[in-house]
Coordinates of C-alpha atoms in Angstrom, one line a residue:
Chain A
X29 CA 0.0 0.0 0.0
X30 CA 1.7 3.7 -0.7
X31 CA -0.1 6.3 0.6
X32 CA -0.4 9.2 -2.9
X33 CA -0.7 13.1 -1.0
X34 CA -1.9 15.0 -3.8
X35 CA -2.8 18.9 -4.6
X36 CA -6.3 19.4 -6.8
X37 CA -6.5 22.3 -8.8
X38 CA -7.7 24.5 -6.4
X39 CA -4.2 25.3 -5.3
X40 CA -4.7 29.0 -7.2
X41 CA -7.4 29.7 -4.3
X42 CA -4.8 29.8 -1.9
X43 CA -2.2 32.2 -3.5
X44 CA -0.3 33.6 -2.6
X45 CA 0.2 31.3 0.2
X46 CA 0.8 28.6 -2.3
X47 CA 3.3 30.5 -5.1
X48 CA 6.3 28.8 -3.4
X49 CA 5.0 25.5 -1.7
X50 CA 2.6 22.9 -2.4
X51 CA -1.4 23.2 -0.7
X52 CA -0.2 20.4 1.7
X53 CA 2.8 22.4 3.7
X54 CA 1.2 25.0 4.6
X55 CA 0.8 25.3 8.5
X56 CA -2.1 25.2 10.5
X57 CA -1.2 25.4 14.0
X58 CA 2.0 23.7 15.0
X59 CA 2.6 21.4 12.0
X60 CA 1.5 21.6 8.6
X61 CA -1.3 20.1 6.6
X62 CA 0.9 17.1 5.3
X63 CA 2.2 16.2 8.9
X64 CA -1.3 16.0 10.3
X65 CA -2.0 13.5 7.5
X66 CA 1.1 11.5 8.1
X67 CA 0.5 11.4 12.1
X68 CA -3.0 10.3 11.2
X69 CA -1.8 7.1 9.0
X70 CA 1.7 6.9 10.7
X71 CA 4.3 4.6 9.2
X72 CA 3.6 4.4 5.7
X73 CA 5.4 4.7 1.8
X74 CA 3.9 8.0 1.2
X75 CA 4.1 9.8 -2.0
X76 CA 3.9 13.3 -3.0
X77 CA 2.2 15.0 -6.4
X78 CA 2.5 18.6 -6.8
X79 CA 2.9 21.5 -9.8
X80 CA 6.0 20.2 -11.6
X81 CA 8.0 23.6 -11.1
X82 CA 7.6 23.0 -7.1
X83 CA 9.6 19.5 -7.4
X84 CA 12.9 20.4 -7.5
X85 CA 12.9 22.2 -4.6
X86 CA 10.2 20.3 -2.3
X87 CA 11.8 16.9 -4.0
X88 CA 15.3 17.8 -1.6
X89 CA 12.7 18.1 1.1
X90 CA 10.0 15.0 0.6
X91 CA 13.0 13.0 -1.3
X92 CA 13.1 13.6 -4.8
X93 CA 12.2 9.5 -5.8
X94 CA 8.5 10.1 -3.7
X95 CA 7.8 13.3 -5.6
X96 CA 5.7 13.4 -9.0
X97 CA 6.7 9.5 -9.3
X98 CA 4.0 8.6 -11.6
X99 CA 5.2 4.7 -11.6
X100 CA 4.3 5.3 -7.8
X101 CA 0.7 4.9 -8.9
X102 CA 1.0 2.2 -10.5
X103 CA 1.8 -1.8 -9.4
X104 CA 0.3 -1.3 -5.7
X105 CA -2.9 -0.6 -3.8
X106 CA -3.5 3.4 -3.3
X107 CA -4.9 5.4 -0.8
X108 CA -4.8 8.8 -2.4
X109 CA -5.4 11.9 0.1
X110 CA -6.0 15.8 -1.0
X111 CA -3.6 17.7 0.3
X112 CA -6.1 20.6 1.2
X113 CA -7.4 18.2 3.8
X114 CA -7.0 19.5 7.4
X115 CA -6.6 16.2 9.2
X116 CA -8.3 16.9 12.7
X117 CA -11.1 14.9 14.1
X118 CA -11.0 13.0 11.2
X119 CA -10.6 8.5 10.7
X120 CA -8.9 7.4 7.8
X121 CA -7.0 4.2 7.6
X122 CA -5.1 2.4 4.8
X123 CA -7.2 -0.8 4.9
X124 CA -10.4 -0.5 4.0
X125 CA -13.4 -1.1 0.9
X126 CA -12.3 0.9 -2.4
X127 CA -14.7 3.6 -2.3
X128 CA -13.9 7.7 -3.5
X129 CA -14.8 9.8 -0.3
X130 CA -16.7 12.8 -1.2
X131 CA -17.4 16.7 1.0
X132 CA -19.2 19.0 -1.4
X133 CA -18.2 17.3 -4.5
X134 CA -14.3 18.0 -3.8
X135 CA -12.8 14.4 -3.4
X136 CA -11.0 13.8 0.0
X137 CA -9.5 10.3 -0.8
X138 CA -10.0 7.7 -2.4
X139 CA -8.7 3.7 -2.0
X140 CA -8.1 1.5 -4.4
X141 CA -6.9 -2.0 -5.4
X142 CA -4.3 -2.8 -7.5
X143 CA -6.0 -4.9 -10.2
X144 CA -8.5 -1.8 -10.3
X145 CA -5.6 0.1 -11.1
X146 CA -4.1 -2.0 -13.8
X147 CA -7.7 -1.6 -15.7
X148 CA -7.1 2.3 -15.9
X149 CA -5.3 4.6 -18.5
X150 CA -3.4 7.4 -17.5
X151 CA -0.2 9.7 -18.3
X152 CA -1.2 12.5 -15.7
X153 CA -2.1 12.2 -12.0
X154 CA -5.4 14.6 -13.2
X155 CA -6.0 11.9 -15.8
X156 CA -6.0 8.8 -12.7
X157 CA -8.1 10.9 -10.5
X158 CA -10.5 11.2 -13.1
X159 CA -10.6 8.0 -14.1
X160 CA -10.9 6.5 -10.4
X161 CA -13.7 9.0 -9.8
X162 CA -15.6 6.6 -12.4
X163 CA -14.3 4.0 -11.2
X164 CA -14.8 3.4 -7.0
X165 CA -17.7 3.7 -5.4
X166 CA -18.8 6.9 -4.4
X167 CA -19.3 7.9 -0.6
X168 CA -20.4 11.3 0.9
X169 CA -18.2 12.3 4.1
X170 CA -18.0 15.4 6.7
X171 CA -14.2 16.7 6.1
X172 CA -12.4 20.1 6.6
X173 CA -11.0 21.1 3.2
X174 CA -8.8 24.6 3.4
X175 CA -10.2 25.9 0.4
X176 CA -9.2 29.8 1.0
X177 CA -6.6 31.1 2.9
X178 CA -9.1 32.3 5.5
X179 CA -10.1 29.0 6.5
X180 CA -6.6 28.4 7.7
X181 CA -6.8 31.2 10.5
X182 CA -10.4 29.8 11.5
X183 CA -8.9 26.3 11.7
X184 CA -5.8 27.4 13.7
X185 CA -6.8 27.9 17.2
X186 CA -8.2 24.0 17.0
X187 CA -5.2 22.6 15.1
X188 CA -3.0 23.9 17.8
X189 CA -5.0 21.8 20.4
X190 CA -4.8 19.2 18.3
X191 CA -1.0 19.2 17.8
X192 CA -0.3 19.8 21.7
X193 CA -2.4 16.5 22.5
X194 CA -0.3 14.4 20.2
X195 CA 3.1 15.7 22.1
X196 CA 4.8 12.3 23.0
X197 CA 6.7 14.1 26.2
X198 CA 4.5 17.5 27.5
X199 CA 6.2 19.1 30.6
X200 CA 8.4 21.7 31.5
X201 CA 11.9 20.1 29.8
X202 CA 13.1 23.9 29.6
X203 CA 14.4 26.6 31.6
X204 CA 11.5 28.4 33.2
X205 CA 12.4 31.4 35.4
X206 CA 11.1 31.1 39.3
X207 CA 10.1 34.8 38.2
X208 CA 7.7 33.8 35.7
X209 CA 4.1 33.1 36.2
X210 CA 1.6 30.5 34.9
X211 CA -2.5 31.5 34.9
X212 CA -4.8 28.6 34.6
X213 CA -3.0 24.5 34.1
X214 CA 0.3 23.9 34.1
X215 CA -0.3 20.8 32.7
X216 CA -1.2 22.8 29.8
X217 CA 2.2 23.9 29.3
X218 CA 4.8 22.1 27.2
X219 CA 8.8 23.8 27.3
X220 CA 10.8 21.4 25.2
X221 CA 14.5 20.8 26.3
X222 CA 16.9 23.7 25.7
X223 CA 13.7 26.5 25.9
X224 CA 14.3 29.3 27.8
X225 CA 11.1 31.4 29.5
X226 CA 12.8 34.6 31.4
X227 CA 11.4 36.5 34.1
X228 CA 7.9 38.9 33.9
X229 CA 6.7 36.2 31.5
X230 CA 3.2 35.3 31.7
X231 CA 1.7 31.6 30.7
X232 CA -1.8 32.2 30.5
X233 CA -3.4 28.5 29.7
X234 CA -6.9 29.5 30.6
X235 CA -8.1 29.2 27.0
X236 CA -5.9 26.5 25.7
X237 CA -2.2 25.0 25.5
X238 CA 0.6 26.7 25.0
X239 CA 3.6 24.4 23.4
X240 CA 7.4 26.0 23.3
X241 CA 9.1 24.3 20.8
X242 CA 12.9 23.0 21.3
X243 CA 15.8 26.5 21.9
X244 CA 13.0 29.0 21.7
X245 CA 13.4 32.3 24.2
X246 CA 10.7 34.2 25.9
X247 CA 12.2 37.5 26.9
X248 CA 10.4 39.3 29.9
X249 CA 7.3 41.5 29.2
X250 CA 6.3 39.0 27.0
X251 CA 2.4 37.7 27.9
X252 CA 1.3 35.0 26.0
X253 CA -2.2 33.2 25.2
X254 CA -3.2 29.7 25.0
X255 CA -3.8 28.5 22.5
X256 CA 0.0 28.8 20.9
X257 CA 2.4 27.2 19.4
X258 CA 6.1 28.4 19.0
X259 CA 8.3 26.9 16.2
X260 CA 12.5 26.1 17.4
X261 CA 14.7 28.6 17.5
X262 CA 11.9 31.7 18.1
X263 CA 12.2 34.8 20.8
X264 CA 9.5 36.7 21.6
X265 CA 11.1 40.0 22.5
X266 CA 7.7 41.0 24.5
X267 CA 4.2 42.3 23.8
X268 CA 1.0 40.6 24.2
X269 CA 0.9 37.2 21.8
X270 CA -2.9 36.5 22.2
X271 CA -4.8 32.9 21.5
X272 CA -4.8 31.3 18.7
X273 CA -1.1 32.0 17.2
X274 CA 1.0 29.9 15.6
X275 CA 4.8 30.8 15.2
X276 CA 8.3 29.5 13.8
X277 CA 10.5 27.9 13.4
X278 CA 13.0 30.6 13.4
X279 CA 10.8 33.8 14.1
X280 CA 11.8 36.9 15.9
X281 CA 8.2 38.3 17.5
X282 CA 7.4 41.6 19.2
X283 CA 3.9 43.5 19.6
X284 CA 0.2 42.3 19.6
X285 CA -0.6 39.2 17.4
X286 CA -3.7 37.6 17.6
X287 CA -5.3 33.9 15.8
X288 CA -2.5 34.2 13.3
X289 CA 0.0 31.7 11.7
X290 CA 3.7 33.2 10.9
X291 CA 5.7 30.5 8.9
X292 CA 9.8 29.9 9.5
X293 CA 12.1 33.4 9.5
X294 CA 10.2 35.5 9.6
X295 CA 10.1 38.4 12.0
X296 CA 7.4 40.8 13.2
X297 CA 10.2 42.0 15.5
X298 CA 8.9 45.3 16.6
X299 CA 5.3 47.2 18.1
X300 CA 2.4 46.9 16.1
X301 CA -0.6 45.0 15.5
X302 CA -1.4 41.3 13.3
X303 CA -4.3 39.9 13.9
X304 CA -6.1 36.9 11.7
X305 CA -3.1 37.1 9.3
X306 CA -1.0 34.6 8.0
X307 CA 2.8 35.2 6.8
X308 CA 4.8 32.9 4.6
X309 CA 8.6 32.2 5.2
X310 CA 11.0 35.2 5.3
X311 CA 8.4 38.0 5.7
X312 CA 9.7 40.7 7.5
X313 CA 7.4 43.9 8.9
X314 CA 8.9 46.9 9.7
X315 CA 8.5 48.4 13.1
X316 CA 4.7 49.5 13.9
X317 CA 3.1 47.7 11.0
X318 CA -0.1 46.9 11.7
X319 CA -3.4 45.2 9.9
X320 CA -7.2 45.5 10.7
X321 CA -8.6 42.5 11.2
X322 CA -12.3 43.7 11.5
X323 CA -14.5 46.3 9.4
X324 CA -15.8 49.3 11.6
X325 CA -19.4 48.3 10.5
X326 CA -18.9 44.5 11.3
X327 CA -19.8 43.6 8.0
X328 CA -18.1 40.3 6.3
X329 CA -14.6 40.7 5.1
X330 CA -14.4 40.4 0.8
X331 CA -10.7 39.0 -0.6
X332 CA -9.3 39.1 -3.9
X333 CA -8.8 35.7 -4.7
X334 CA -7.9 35.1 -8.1
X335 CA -8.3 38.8 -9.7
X336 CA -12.2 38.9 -7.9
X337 CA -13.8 39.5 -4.4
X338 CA -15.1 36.6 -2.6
X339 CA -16.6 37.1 0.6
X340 CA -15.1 35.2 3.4
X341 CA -18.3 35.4 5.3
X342 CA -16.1 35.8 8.4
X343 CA -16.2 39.2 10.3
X344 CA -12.4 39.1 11.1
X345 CA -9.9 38.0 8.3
X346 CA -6.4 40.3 8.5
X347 CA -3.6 40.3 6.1
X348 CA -2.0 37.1 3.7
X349 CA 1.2 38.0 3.2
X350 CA 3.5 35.8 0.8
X351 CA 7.0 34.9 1.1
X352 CA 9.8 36.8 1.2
X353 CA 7.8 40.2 1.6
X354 CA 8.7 43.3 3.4
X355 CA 7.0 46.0 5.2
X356 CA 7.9 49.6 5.8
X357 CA 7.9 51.2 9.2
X358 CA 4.6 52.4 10.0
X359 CA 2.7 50.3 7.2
X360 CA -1.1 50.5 7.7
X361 CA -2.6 47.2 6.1
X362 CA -6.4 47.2 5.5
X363 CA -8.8 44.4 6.4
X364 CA -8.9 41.3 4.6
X365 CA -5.6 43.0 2.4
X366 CA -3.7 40.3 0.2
X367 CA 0.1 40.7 -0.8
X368 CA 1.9 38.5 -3.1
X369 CA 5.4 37.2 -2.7
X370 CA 8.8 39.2 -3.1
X371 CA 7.3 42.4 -2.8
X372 CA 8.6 46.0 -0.9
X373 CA 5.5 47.4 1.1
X374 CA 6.4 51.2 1.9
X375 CA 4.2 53.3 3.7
X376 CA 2.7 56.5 2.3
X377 CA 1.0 57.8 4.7
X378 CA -2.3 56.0 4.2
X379 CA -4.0 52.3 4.4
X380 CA -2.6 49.9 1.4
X381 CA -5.1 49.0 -1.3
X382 CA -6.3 45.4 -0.2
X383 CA -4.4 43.4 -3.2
X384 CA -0.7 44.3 -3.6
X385 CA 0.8 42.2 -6.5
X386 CA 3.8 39.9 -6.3
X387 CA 7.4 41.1 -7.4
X388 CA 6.5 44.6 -7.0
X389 CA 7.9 47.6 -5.2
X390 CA 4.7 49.2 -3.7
X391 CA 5.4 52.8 -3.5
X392 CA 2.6 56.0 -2.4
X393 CA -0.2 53.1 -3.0
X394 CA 1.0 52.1 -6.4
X395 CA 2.9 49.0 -7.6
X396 CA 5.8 49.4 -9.2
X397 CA 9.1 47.3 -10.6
X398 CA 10.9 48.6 -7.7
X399 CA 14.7 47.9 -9.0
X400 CA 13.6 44.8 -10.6
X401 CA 13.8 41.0 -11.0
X402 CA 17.4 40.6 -9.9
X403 CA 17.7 43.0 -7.2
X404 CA 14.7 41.4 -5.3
X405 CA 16.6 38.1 -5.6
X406 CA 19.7 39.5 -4.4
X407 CA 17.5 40.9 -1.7
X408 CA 16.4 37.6 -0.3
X409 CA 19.7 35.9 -1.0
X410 CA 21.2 38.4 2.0
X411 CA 18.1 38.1 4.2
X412 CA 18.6 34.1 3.8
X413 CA 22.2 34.6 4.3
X414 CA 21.7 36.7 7.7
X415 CA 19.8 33.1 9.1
X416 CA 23.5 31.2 7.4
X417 CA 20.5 29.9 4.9
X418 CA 21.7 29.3 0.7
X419 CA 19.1 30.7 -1.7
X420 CA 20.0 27.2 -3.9
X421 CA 19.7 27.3 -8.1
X422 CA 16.3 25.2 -7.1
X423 CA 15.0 27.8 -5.2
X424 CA 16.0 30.3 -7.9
X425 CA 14.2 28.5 -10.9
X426 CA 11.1 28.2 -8.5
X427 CA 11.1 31.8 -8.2
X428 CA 11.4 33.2 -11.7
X429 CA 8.8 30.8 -12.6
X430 CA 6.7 32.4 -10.1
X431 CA 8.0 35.8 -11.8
X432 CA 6.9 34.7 -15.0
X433 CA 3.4 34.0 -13.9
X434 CA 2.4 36.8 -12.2
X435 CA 4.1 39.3 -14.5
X436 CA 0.7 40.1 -16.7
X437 CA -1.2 40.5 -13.0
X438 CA 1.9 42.5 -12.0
X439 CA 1.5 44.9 -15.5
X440 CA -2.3 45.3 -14.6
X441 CA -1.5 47.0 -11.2
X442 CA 1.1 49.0 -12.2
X443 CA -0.5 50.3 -15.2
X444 CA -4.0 51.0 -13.3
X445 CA -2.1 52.5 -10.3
X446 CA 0.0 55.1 -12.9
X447 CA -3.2 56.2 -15.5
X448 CA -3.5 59.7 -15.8
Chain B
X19 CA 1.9 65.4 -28.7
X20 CA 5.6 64.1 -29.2
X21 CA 7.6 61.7 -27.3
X22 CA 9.7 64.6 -25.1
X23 CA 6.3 66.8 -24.7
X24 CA 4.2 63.6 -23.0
X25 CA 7.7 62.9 -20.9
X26 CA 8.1 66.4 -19.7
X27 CA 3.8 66.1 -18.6
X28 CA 5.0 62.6 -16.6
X29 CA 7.8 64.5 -15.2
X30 CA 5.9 67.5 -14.0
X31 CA 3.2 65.5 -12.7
X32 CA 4.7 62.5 -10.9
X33 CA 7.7 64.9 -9.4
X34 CA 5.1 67.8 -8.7
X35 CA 7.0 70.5 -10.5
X36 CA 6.5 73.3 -12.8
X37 CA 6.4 72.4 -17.0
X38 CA 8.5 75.8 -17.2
X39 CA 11.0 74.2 -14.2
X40 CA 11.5 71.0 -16.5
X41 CA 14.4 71.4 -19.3
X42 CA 16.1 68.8 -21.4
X43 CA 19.0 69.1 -19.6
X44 CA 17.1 68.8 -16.5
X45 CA 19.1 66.5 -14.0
X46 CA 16.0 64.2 -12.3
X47 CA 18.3 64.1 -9.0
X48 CA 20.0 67.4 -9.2
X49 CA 18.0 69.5 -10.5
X50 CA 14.4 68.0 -9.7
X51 CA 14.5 66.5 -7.0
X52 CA 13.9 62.9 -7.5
X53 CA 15.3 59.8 -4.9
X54 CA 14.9 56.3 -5.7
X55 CA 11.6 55.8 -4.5
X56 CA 10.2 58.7 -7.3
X57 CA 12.8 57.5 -10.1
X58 CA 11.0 54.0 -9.8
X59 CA 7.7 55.8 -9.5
X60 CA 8.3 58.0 -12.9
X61 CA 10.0 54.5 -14.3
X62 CA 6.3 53.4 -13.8
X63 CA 4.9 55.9 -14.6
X64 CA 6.2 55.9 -18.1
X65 CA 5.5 52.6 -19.0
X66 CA 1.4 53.8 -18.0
X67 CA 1.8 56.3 -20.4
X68 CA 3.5 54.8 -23.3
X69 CA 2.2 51.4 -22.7
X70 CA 6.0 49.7 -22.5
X71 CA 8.2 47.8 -20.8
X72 CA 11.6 48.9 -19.6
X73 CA 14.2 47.5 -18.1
X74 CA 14.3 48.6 -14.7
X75 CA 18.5 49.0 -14.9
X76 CA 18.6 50.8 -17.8
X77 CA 15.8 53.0 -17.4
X78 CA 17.2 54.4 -13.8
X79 CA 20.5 54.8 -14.9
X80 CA 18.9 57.9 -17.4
X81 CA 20.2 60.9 -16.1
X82 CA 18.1 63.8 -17.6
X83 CA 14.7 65.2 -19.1
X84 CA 15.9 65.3 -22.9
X85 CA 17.7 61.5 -22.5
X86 CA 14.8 60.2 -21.4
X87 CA 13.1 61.2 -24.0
X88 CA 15.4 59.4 -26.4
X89 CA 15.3 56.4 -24.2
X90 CA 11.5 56.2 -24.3
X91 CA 11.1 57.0 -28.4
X92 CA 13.9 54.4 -28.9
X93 CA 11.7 51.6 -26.5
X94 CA 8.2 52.7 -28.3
X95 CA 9.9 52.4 -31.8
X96 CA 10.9 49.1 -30.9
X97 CA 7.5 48.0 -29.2
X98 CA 5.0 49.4 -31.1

């Protein structure tokens, strides 16, 4: 049996989250959507299908012989999982009647036998889950798909929870300062070995969990709210981290954050507010950036997703930010604002519009080229550099690619921002 | 309107000064004031008004009004 983890082609939905990784490793709470799976079905020959110019670099991370293998659907009984799947509260198991599980018409899995597979024609993994789709049985099920980035902050506070309960060794393994003070269980706390907490901290489990991940540091005047999960290697320099956050690895934090989800290095090292935002790897914000999370008139928060506005029918929905992006000092982010990857945020003295393209140097409101393709590269070559990380050729290919795609979107902005 | 007449309009507009002010000899740093941040911006700004692309290393290494102009003219005779 080889366990196939797959992304559907509703990956789009979730840019520009998903410019530079596959649906299935992006985090929700402490892990990521792919781990949750894994610790679901546990040992297992598991298999990974994702858009081709992803593979060379996610191949060095998955192993590059389990990555777009199509031979690995062939020859063996399958359980095939979506990757959008957020694997809480959810059964699943490898043995089991061939059947294609169904939530709104989106398939969640299906499992199948060999000598099924052997009747089927394919040269595409789109082409097989077609052609199983006909194939198994069909059975409706109650499953949490992410399908916009939204419904990974709503899923967050739970998915946390979730992770700490699945912690083979909770206690205090760290360093935690006679000084500092847990409200509510200490049970609830988990301080991996080598984590430091320092004096004026405050624990406050009341609410939920909190989980310190291995070498992290929690500098005094630093209060923080269960449910949270800190990724290896973080500080919180102080401020008030509020439920529902997930952090790290590698982050530097300061400020308010609230329900958000902050992928590896990057650092929200200063004042200012996030709340109900998510930020891909290497994001930096500038001192006293800050998003809304909620409309003055409590209406629903709208998105662009995909060049439209789709309502997220939630009242508080902050700022997706992609990879590699930086803030200004001072940057005011409206609610339910969307920046792409690689781009320069500078303040001008008002709210940003509430879709700021990738690759772009957005200046007085407007995009622009900023100094262009190379220099942004360079730019997060140095900031990799600074955490003794390589920006590989792999990396490199993944992001002109990326450059390539978004250049028409990119020509749209800049053109409608400069129209006299 | 030519080429150097729509470039001195961008100018005046994007770097908020005079037409009168705006010579072809006119230095954007020296003589008009402009730092990186408006050089990308009038970069942009160009390719609005023209409807080109430019590359960014070339086009911000143009020095003055009148240069400019021959950059752009050369680009839209190219492009268009």
């Amino acid at each position: 049996m080889k366990v196939i983890i797959f992304e559907d082609q509703k990956y789009d939905n979730l840019y520009p989250l998903t410019y530079l990784r596959p649906v299935f490793e992006l985090k929700c709470g402490h892990t990521n959507l792919r781990m949750k799976i894994q610790r679901l079905l546990g040992n297992a020959s598991y298999y990974f299908f994702m858009r081709e110019y992803l593979a060379p670099v996610f191949g060095k991370i998955l192993g590059s012989d389990k990555v777009n293998q199509l031979a690995a659907l062939k020859n063996d009984d399958l359980l095939l999982i979506n990757g959008r799947l957020l694997a809480i509260d959810f059964k699943i198991t490898t043995d089991g009647p061939e059947e294609a599980a169904f939530c709104d018409d989106q398939l969640v899995y299906a499992r199948l036998k060999k000598s099924s597979i052997a009747k089927m024609n394919f040269t595409n993994l789109d082409e097989f889950l077609d052609g199983i789709q006909s194939l198994l049985p069909r059975k409706n099920i109650n499953a949490t798909l992410i399908d916009y980035p939204w419904n990974l902050i709503q899923n967050n506070g739970k998915a946390i929870i979730d992770d700490f309960n699945h912690l083979a060794d909770k206690g205090i393994h760290g360093e935690l300062s006679p000084q500092a003070a847990i409200v509510g269980d200490k049970n609830l706390v988990h301080l991996a070995p080598g984590a430091i907490v320092r004096p004026f901290v405050t624990l406050d489990t009341t609410n939920g969990p909190i989980l310190l991940e291995k070498n992290v540091t929690i500098h005094p005047y630093s209060h923080i709210e269960g449910p949270h999960a800190l990724g290896e290697k973080s500080q919180v320099f102080g401020g008030n981290i509020r439920e529902g956050s997930a952090i790290g690895p590698v982050c530097r934090i300061r400020g308010e954050i609230e329900e958000s989800i902050i992928h590896g290095y990057s650092n929200k090292h200063h004042d200012g507010f996030l709340g109900h935002a998510y930020l891909g790897e290497w994001v930096n914000l500038g001192a006293f950036t800050t998003n809304s999370d909620l409309k003055n008139d409590y209406t629903s928060v709208q998105l662009y997703v995909k060049g439209e506005l789709v309502d997220s029918q939630d009242l508080k929905v902050g700022s997706f930010i992609g990879d590699h992006t930086k803030t200004s000092i001072g940057t005011l982010m409206t609610t339910g604002s969307i920046v792409g990857i690689m781009s320069n945020v500078i303040f001008a003295g008002s709210l940003i519009s509430k879709f700021v393209p990738s690759f772009c140097w957005f200046i007085n409101n407007h995009a622009t080229k900023g100094f262009g393709y190379r220099h942004m590269v360079e730019t997060a070559a140095k900031a990799m550099a600074r955490r003794k990380v390589q920006l590989t050729p792999e990396d490199e290919a993944m992001l002109k690619t990326v450059f390539e795609m978004t250049k028409e979107e990119r020509s749209f902005w800049i053109k409608k921002g400069f129209q006299s | 309107m030519t080429v150097a007449e729509r470039v001195k309009n961008v100018v005046a507009r994007q770097l908020k000064v005079k037409l009168e002010d705006i010579k072809p000899e006119s230095d954007f740093v020296k003589d008009l004031g402009a730092d990186s941040m408006a050089s990308i911006e009038l970069v942009a700004a160009f390719e609005a008004e023209f409807d080109i692309e430019m590359d960014e290393d070339a086009a911000l290494s143009v020095k003055t009004v009148g240069k400019a102009g021959e950059f752009i003219q050369h680009i839209v005779d190219q492009q268009q």
